[in-house]
């Protein structure tokens, strides 16, 4: 397929800026491929935090796409799997099981949710119950990263529902992800403000942290890892502002630090007296200026992890000298005049205007009785006459009025009333950013989305490389918006390519520079680095590691022979079976398994120059297995003494100290065997020996009360051993009961009601409980007759 795509190009002519519209015939597949580093993707990992109504709230995943596509929503740890099919510009909503909600604090649970699709999709999640809901955009794995600060809010104590707490949730996208976090408040797991903690998560595992008190606020907590992971934050129940008596849960995905910006535009929401804004810094001595429409400038100075709040209903322009994250909180309706308006607290992160993009797709949710829907759109003021909403221009004569904002009115916004469902905004000029929100009776949701998520805070210049080997240069920025000037430091002409390779043939330090010109903002940013070109060297790792299952694999690579140039640094990368990857010099795999056996390759990276690889061959021997058999019984009366066989192994150690293969189990108790095979791997098994003989019962067939002869018993009853319980009943020929006992020592003397009965046959019935040969119990009923001799 082909489409006509229009591009606005800007040319600086003195002090004037001329815009020319050029239409071009391009492949539709180009637009599909340009979704990288946006909210659209084909692989997502996320989760749901604890709600004020745990286990009873509804959790849905909402998926939209610009194309017909298919995919799967799965929770591998719960065995949940739900295929989906979504039509172009439509939405599919999939409800998640109750078990997908993370309950508790500071534990690991395998309940991460994964969305995969054939073609790019946008993913949103909504969590709600009885007018307590919020929603968020979900970022694909291409837009998440390794360093975050938490933007949250305090909880609230509510008598009619319960207590709400500040919280954040981490979800790993890769196995063996090592994550450290530093707290700004006390937690329910007993950790303190300022305390650091390190966890290791595998793909799909989640870890939640909750504040210890309703007044706790985890905003500013720092989270850092060695592999990309996702972070969600907010509060299970909160009031915004805290003095307001309207409450709701807050939910938003956190943006990684490397996509934070320095320029933001805030747009007032539609049905409140004001919004609350929170600005969070990632570096010390960050200066933030907030411009009001009247020209007033408020200044906030913050250190790393610090934040400042302000309230405003007017649009504001926010600019800082270092990257910041900005949150906008919608307030509760009890704090709005008049207070019969709709709404409740909600939270959204603002996207930097530096992350604008040409096409944005958002989804407005109607779930949980949302009645009115809005989308706020921000663009360059020069673009207001070319922005389309669902294919139509936002013309003033149709009621769409753009309002300018910024020190030089360089940005404009419009608030668009709309309906539930997916909506697409297109700006063929510089682009737009947008946020969606909706109101109901004591109900609100809000989230930002529809922006680029370029890593604009990264230094795209490489650290260096190896002499005689190609070094890669790649800005990672969309070439249609940015112009580049690369000075690679060796006297070569300036390069303007988006990506290229170059070979340095001389050792040394090369002062390199990258100038990035943003055509939309007419701004230049200069990055510099002292690139180090060094000789390719070698590393040496342990050649062979052989160990037993469940032992740790401790890798090691020697760096004593590596020559690190002045000003340089060395790092390491390990790769191995089961997609193993590590960046430590001495990585450890806890609890090794046989399927981890194989070749693990390691390289050192000396200021960008990869060493020759070395490898470690790992063999994980399985734990030996032996079965001592089922539990047995021991009976000295019958000389039954079990003989236990320890199997064919190198050595043995029984719990009684014996070290032979066969032993007699001649006393009651647990017999535990530790056995070691020829590889030195140890296994264990145990068996319990019960000292218990089988039940024996004997019933005579005749007796003679008062007889002096030895040939007949004088009494009749149960003769037995190891009887648990019994009941004996005796009847005369007419069926009359003449004797009953439950005591095995109580015998019948032939009398009934004090008188000796007549000679003859008497019937008996015995019900008893006893032991079998294996020590198990049984119940049985037997019957017979007994002859009473020499009666009256």
Tab-separated table of C-alpha atoms in Angstrom, residues 39 123-124 135-139 251-253 255 265 326-328 347-352 360-362 376 378 433-437 445-451 453:
chain	number	residue	atom	x	y	z
A	39	UNK	CA	4.103	4.179	23.346
A	123	UNK	CA	-1.647	-0.671	25.580
A	124	UNK	CA	-3.529	0.953	28.466
A	135	UNK	CA	-5.682	4.290	34.362
A	136	UNK	CA	-2.295	4.559	32.711
A	137	UNK	CA	-0.559	4.180	29.416
A	138	UNK	CA	1.863	1.215	29.272
A	139	UNK	CA	5.276	1.606	27.646
A	251	UNK	CA	-1.891	4.731	39.044
A	252	UNK	CA	0.736	5.781	36.510
A	253	UNK	CA	3.685	4.169	34.738
A	255	UNK	CA	9.163	7.359	32.827
A	265	UNK	CA	3.363	22.695	28.940
A	326	UNK	CA	6.340	16.623	36.042
A	327	UNK	CA	3.081	15.163	37.343
A	328	UNK	CA	-0.388	16.696	37.119
A	347	UNK	CA	-2.642	11.352	38.312
A	348	UNK	CA	-0.802	11.693	35.002
A	349	UNK	CA	2.790	12.357	34.015
A	350	UNK	CA	3.341	15.184	31.564
A	351	UNK	CA	5.345	14.480	28.458
A	352	UNK	CA	8.070	16.953	27.607
A	360	UNK	CA	-0.622	10.038	18.368
A	361	UNK	CA	-3.289	7.468	19.182
A	362	UNK	CA	-5.093	7.620	22.536
A	376	UNK	CA	-5.718	17.794	25.700
A	378	UNK	CA	-0.279	20.482	22.676
A	433	UNK	CA	1.729	15.432	22.573
A	434	UNK	CA	-1.598	14.571	24.150
A	435	UNK	CA	-3.308	13.305	27.299
A	436	UNK	CA	-6.697	11.669	27.816
A	437	UNK	CA	-9.018	11.945	30.808
A	445	UNK	CA	-9.185	8.741	35.153
A	446	UNK	CA	-6.260	10.397	33.385
A	447	UNK	CA	-3.077	9.417	31.610
A	448	UNK	CA	-0.551	10.911	29.256
A	449	UNK	CA	0.421	9.153	26.110
A	450	UNK	CA	1.002	9.725	22.486
A	451	UNK	CA	4.569	11.008	22.570
A	453	UNK	CA	10.096	8.379	24.205
